[in-house]
Amino acid sequence: MDASITWQIVLILFLGGFCAAFIDSTVGGGGLISVPVLMSLGLPPHIVLGTNKAAASMGAVSSVFSFWKAGKIKFKNISLLIFLSFMFSAAGAFAVTLLDESFMKQIAVFLLIIAALYTFLKKDFGKAKTQKKTGKLYIIIAPVFASAIGFYDGFFGPGTGSFLIFSFLFLGYNF
């Protein structure tokens, strides 16, 4: 990529970032916009994913703070899940650094398509009421979801919010 920044690149970044932030704040999946925009500028995949993750992390931190302030989060009940998701996210981010850049570009395109299809085809998810999972079932499923989603989020990221919603709904929580 040429090191010079033109007004067209700035405009693409501004519009892409605005659209991604708007989509992410309303229905989730902003990374499905920001990652292709950044990749189209010729940035290396690890830079694209890191940039996307930095932006997504700011939204996640503010959301967690809002839910915590409203009394919706009890950290003592989810500390293991936080730990697992953090550790597996770090493992996913490390795994990206081990892959060849051209191979990672192919994986990124494939994962973008899968995440986009999942996000757009599951619009009716959560309309049916589910029974809240408790006891042994919750103790087994919740850590598996936290670990798998953490790894995916660290490795790639776009669509993670949709996977989290799926997990919460599967575990019996509502929107």
PDB file of C-alpha atoms in Angstrom:
ATOM      1  CA  MET A   1       0.000   0.000   0.000  1.00  0.00           C
ATOM      2  CA  ASP A   2       1.222   3.483  -0.861  1.00  0.00           C
ATOM      3  CA  ALA A   3       2.168   5.417   2.273  1.00  0.00           C
ATOM      4  CA  SER A   4       0.424   8.600   1.090  1.00  0.00           C
ATOM      5  CA  ILE A   5      -3.024   9.294   2.444  1.00  0.00           C
ATOM      6  CA  THR A   6      -5.430  10.897   0.006  1.00  0.00           C
ATOM      7  CA  TRP A   7      -8.743  12.589   0.699  1.00  0.00           C
ATOM      8  CA  GLN A   8     -10.439   9.571  -0.921  1.00  0.00           C
ATOM      9  CA  ILE A   9      -8.891   7.229   1.656  1.00  0.00           C
ATOM     10  CA  VAL A  10      -9.920   9.539   4.491  1.00  0.00           C
ATOM     11  CA  LEU A  11     -13.460   9.688   3.080  1.00  0.00           C
ATOM     12  CA  ILE A  12     -13.630   5.881   2.756  1.00  0.00           C
ATOM     13  CA  LEU A  13     -12.389   5.463   6.334  1.00  0.00           C
ATOM     14  CA  PHE A  14     -14.812   8.075   7.660  1.00  0.00           C
ATOM     15  CA  LEU A  15     -17.868   6.698   5.864  1.00  0.00           C
ATOM     16  CA  GLY A  16     -16.918   3.076   6.553  1.00  0.00           C
ATOM     17  CA  GLY A  17     -16.255   3.821  10.216  1.00  0.00           C
ATOM     18  CA  PHE A  18     -19.505   5.748  10.585  1.00  0.00           C
ATOM     19  CA  CYS A  19     -21.560   2.993   8.943  1.00  0.00           C
ATOM     20  CA  ALA A  20     -19.824   0.281  10.978  1.00  0.00           C
ATOM     21  CA  ALA A  21     -20.359   2.158  14.251  1.00  0.00           C
ATOM     22  CA  PHE A  22     -24.004   2.861  13.427  1.00  0.00           C
ATOM     23  CA  ILE A  23     -24.703  -0.766  12.484  1.00  0.00           C
ATOM     24  CA  ASP A  24     -22.797  -2.054  15.500  1.00  0.00           C
ATOM     25  CA  SER A  25     -24.663   0.192  17.933  1.00  0.00           C
ATOM     26  CA  THR A  26     -28.093  -0.667  16.555  1.00  0.00           C
ATOM     27  CA  VAL A  27     -28.022  -4.354  15.608  1.00  0.00           C
ATOM     28  CA  GLY A  28     -24.419  -5.502  15.962  1.00  0.00           C
ATOM     29  CA  GLY A  29     -22.094  -6.722  13.252  1.00  0.00           C
ATOM     30  CA  GLY A  30     -20.200  -3.492  12.560  1.00  0.00           C
ATOM     31  CA  GLY A  31     -17.046  -5.525  11.965  1.00  0.00           C
ATOM     32  CA  LEU A  32     -18.753  -6.986   8.907  1.00  0.00           C
ATOM     33  CA  ILE A  33     -18.401  -3.494   7.432  1.00  0.00           C
ATOM     34  CA  SER A  34     -15.173  -2.190   8.964  1.00  0.00           C
ATOM     35  CA  VAL A  35     -13.038  -5.256   8.188  1.00  0.00           C
ATOM     36  CA  PRO A  36     -13.761  -5.257   4.423  1.00  0.00           C
ATOM     37  CA  VAL A  37     -13.283  -1.471   4.277  1.00  0.00           C
ATOM     38  CA  LEU A  38      -9.881  -1.710   5.961  1.00  0.00           C
ATOM     39  CA  MET A  39      -8.867  -4.747   3.886  1.00  0.00           C
ATOM     40  CA  SER A  40      -9.828  -2.936   0.671  1.00  0.00           C
ATOM     41  CA  LEU A  41      -7.178  -0.336   1.510  1.00  0.00           C
ATOM     42  CA  GLY A  42      -4.521  -3.051   1.359  1.00  0.00           C
ATOM     43  CA  LEU A  43      -3.701  -3.186   5.062  1.00  0.00           C
ATOM     44  CA  PRO A  44      -2.242  -6.454   6.399  1.00  0.00           C
ATOM     45  CA  PRO A  45      -4.845  -8.714   8.058  1.00  0.00           C
ATOM     46  CA  HIS A  46      -3.328  -8.492  11.546  1.00  0.00           C
ATOM     47  CA  ILE A  47      -3.456  -4.663  11.372  1.00  0.00           C
ATOM     48  CA  VAL A  48      -7.056  -4.763  10.089  1.00  0.00           C
ATOM     49  CA  LEU A  49      -8.165  -7.147  12.827  1.00  0.00           C
ATOM     50  CA  GLY A  50      -6.325  -5.218  15.538  1.00  0.00           C
ATOM     51  CA  THR A  51      -7.817  -1.914  14.391  1.00  0.00           C
ATOM     52  CA  ASN A  52     -11.288  -3.438  14.284  1.00  0.00           C
ATOM     53  CA  LYS A  53     -10.796  -4.993  17.724  1.00  0.00           C
ATOM     54  CA  ALA A  54      -9.659  -1.676  19.238  1.00  0.00           C
ATOM     55  CA  ALA A  55     -12.835   0.028  18.027  1.00  0.00           C
ATOM     56  CA  ALA A  56     -15.065  -2.875  19.084  1.00  0.00           C
ATOM     57  CA  SER A  57     -13.443  -2.997  22.520  1.00  0.00           C
ATOM     58  CA  MET A  58     -14.392   0.617  23.234  1.00  0.00           C
ATOM     59  CA  GLY A  59     -18.041  -0.170  22.498  1.00  0.00           C
ATOM     60  CA  ALA A  60     -17.894  -3.328  24.593  1.00  0.00           C
ATOM     61  CA  VAL A  61     -16.366  -1.538  27.582  1.00  0.00           C
ATOM     62  CA  SER A  62     -19.041   1.150  27.509  1.00  0.00           C
ATOM     63  CA  SER A  63     -21.783  -1.484  27.192  1.00  0.00           C
ATOM     64  CA  VAL A  64     -20.430  -3.518  30.100  1.00  0.00           C
ATOM     65  CA  PHE A  65     -20.224  -0.373  32.218  1.00  0.00           C
ATOM     66  CA  SER A  66     -23.834   0.564  31.364  1.00  0.00           C
ATOM     67  CA  PHE A  67     -25.144  -2.928  32.159  1.00  0.00           C
ATOM     68  CA  TRP A  68     -23.100  -3.095  35.372  1.00  0.00           C
ATOM     69  CA  LYS A  69     -24.327   0.340  36.482  1.00  0.00           C
ATOM     70  CA  ALA A  70     -27.928  -0.788  35.837  1.00  0.00           C
ATOM     71  CA  GLY A  71     -27.349  -3.841  38.058  1.00  0.00           C
ATOM     72  CA  LYS A  72     -27.629  -6.345  35.215  1.00  0.00           C
ATOM     73  CA  ILE A  73     -24.159  -7.864  35.704  1.00  0.00           C
ATOM     74  CA  LYS A  74     -22.938  -9.703  38.776  1.00  0.00           C
ATOM     75  CA  PHE A  75     -19.200 -10.075  38.197  1.00  0.00           C
ATOM     76  CA  LYS A  76     -18.782 -12.706  40.919  1.00  0.00           C
ATOM     77  CA  ASN A  77     -21.187 -14.964  38.985  1.00  0.00           C
ATOM     78  CA  ILE A  78     -19.341 -14.618  35.692  1.00  0.00           C
ATOM     79  CA  SER A  79     -15.698 -14.193  36.701  1.00  0.00           C
ATOM     80  CA  LEU A  80     -14.750 -17.646  35.325  1.00  0.00           C
ATOM     81  CA  LEU A  81     -16.440 -16.832  32.005  1.00  0.00           C
ATOM     82  CA  ILE A  82     -14.599 -13.511  31.789  1.00  0.00           C
ATOM     83  CA  PHE A  83     -11.292 -15.244  32.505  1.00  0.00           C
ATOM     84  CA  LEU A  84     -11.919 -17.978  29.904  1.00  0.00           C
ATOM     85  CA  SER A  85     -13.026 -15.556  27.210  1.00  0.00           C
ATOM     86  CA  PHE A  86      -9.999 -13.335  27.856  1.00  0.00           C
ATOM     87  CA  MET A  87      -7.516 -16.230  27.776  1.00  0.00           C
ATOM     88  CA  PHE A  88      -9.009 -17.809  24.654  1.00  0.00           C
ATOM     89  CA  SER A  89      -9.230 -14.399  22.978  1.00  0.00           C
ATOM     90  CA  ALA A  90      -5.511 -13.908  23.620  1.00  0.00           C
ATOM     91  CA  ALA A  91      -4.873 -17.392  22.186  1.00  0.00           C
ATOM     92  CA  GLY A  92      -6.916 -16.510  19.095  1.00  0.00           C
ATOM     93  CA  ALA A  93      -5.019 -13.248  18.602  1.00  0.00           C
ATOM     94  CA  PHE A  94      -1.715 -15.099  18.974  1.00  0.00           C
ATOM     95  CA  ALA A  95      -2.859 -17.730  16.442  1.00  0.00           C
ATOM     96  CA  VAL A  96      -3.367 -14.968  13.855  1.00  0.00           C
ATOM     97  CA  THR A  97       0.305 -13.987  14.159  1.00  0.00           C
ATOM     98  CA  LEU A  98       1.361 -17.549  13.303  1.00  0.00           C
ATOM     99  CA  LEU A  99      -0.423 -17.601   9.950  1.00  0.00           C
ATOM    100  CA  ASP A 100       0.950 -16.420   6.632  1.00  0.00           C
ATOM    101  CA  GLU A 101      -0.542 -13.073   5.571  1.00  0.00           C
ATOM    102  CA  SER A 102      -1.916 -14.334   2.230  1.00  0.00           C
ATOM    103  CA  PHE A 103      -3.496 -17.370   3.913  1.00  0.00           C
ATOM    104  CA  MET A 104      -4.992 -15.122   6.601  1.00  0.00           C
ATOM    105  CA  LYS A 105      -6.583 -12.949   3.910  1.00  0.00           C
ATOM    106  CA  GLN A 106      -8.308 -16.036   2.495  1.00  0.00           C
ATOM    107  CA  ILE A 107      -9.481 -17.089   5.965  1.00  0.00           C
ATOM    108  CA  ALA A 108     -10.720 -13.539   6.648  1.00  0.00           C
ATOM    109  CA  VAL A 109     -12.831 -13.469   3.491  1.00  0.00           C
ATOM    110  CA  PHE A 110     -14.285 -16.918   4.272  1.00  0.00           C
ATOM    111  CA  LEU A 111     -15.082 -15.982   7.894  1.00  0.00           C
ATOM    112  CA  LEU A 112     -16.627 -12.675   6.808  1.00  0.00           C
ATOM    113  CA  ILE A 113     -18.981 -14.521   4.468  1.00  0.00           C
ATOM    114  CA  ILE A 114     -19.926 -17.066   7.163  1.00  0.00           C
ATOM    115  CA  ALA A 115     -20.458 -14.388   9.826  1.00  0.00           C
ATOM    116  CA  ALA A 116     -22.486 -12.213   7.432  1.00  0.00           C
ATOM    117  CA  LEU A 117     -24.694 -15.113   6.368  1.00  0.00           C
ATOM    118  CA  TYR A 118     -25.277 -16.125   9.982  1.00  0.00           C
ATOM    119  CA  THR A 119     -26.054 -12.538  11.029  1.00  0.00           C
ATOM    120  CA  PHE A 120     -28.452 -11.843   8.171  1.00  0.00           C
ATOM    121  CA  LEU A 121     -30.218 -15.230   8.163  1.00  0.00           C
ATOM    122  CA  LYS A 122     -30.917 -15.363  11.917  1.00  0.00           C
ATOM    123  CA  LYS A 123     -33.088 -12.223  12.145  1.00  0.00           C
ATOM    124  CA  ASP A 124     -35.925 -14.079  13.917  1.00  0.00           C
ATOM    125  CA  PHE A 125     -33.654 -15.569  16.559  1.00  0.00           C
ATOM    126  CA  GLY A 126     -34.889 -15.026  20.094  1.00  0.00           C
ATOM    127  CA  LYS A 127     -38.562 -14.600  19.314  1.00  0.00           C
ATOM    128  CA  ALA A 128     -39.419 -17.947  20.889  1.00  0.00           C
ATOM    129  CA  LYS A 129     -39.130 -18.089  24.687  1.00  0.00           C
ATOM    130  CA  THR A 130     -36.539 -20.564  25.943  1.00  0.00           C
ATOM    131  CA  GLN A 131     -36.127 -22.184  29.325  1.00  0.00           C
ATOM    132  CA  LYS A 132     -33.229 -20.788  31.369  1.00  0.00           C
ATOM    133  CA  LYS A 133     -30.462 -23.361  31.667  1.00  0.00           C
ATOM    134  CA  THR A 134     -29.287 -23.939  35.219  1.00  0.00           C
ATOM    135  CA  GLY A 135     -27.181 -26.348  37.233  1.00  0.00           C
ATOM    136  CA  LYS A 136     -24.826 -28.770  35.525  1.00  0.00           C
ATOM    137  CA  LEU A 137     -26.027 -27.892  32.016  1.00  0.00           C
ATOM    138  CA  TYR A 138     -25.173 -24.207  32.534  1.00  0.00           C
ATOM    139  CA  ILE A 139     -21.879 -25.061  34.259  1.00  0.00           C
ATOM    140  CA  ILE A 140     -20.820 -27.065  31.181  1.00  0.00           C
ATOM    141  CA  ILE A 141     -22.270 -25.009  28.316  1.00  0.00           C
ATOM    142  CA  ALA A 142     -21.450 -21.461  29.477  1.00  0.00           C
ATOM    143  CA  PRO A 143     -17.663 -22.040  29.773  1.00  0.00           C
ATOM    144  CA  VAL A 144     -17.612 -23.799  26.382  1.00  0.00           C
ATOM    145  CA  PHE A 145     -19.416 -20.845  24.772  1.00  0.00           C
ATOM    146  CA  ALA A 146     -17.139 -18.314  26.547  1.00  0.00           C
ATOM    147  CA  SER A 147     -14.011 -20.156  25.384  1.00  0.00           C
ATOM    148  CA  ALA A 148     -15.145 -20.689  21.780  1.00  0.00           C
ATOM    149  CA  ILE A 149     -16.467 -17.159  21.328  1.00  0.00           C
ATOM    150  CA  GLY A 150     -13.368 -15.732  23.019  1.00  0.00           C
ATOM    151  CA  PHE A 151     -11.079 -17.596  20.612  1.00  0.00           C
ATOM    152  CA  TYR A 152     -13.146 -16.547  17.577  1.00  0.00           C
ATOM    153  CA  ASP A 153     -13.212 -12.936  18.769  1.00  0.00           C
ATOM    154  CA  GLY A 154      -9.445 -12.855  19.280  1.00  0.00           C
ATOM    155  CA  PHE A 155      -8.775 -14.659  16.009  1.00  0.00           C
ATOM    156  CA  PHE A 156     -11.184 -12.698  13.826  1.00  0.00           C
ATOM    157  CA  GLY A 157     -14.023 -10.822  15.534  1.00  0.00           C
ATOM    158  CA  PRO A 158     -16.802  -9.727  13.161  1.00  0.00           C
ATOM    159  CA  GLY A 159     -20.093 -11.347  14.112  1.00  0.00           C
ATOM    160  CA  THR A 160     -19.054 -11.990  17.715  1.00  0.00           C
ATOM    161  CA  GLY A 161     -21.999  -9.989  19.044  1.00  0.00           C
ATOM    162  CA  SER A 162     -24.406 -12.202  17.123  1.00  0.00           C
ATOM    163  CA  PHE A 163     -22.734 -15.324  18.504  1.00  0.00           C
ATOM    164  CA  LEU A 164     -22.987 -13.887  22.021  1.00  0.00           C
ATOM    165  CA  ILE A 165     -26.695 -13.187  21.558  1.00  0.00           C
ATOM    166  CA  PHE A 166     -27.182 -16.734  20.269  1.00  0.00           C
ATOM    167  CA  SER A 167     -25.374 -18.065  23.351  1.00  0.00           C
ATOM    168  CA  PHE A 168     -27.370 -15.955  25.800  1.00  0.00           C
ATOM    169  CA  LEU A 169     -30.653 -16.919  24.152  1.00  0.00           C
ATOM    170  CA  PHE A 170     -29.638 -20.589  24.124  1.00  0.00           C
ATOM    171  CA  LEU A 171     -28.878 -20.333  27.834  1.00  0.00           C
ATOM    172  CA  GLY A 172     -32.392 -18.921  28.398  1.00  0.00           C
ATOM    173  CA  TYR A 173     -31.728 -15.220  28.776  1.00  0.00           C
ATOM    174  CA  ASN A 174     -33.845 -12.644  26.947  1.00  0.00           C
ATOM    175  CA  PHE A 175     -32.736  -9.708  24.865  1.00  0.00           C
TER     176      PHE A 175
END
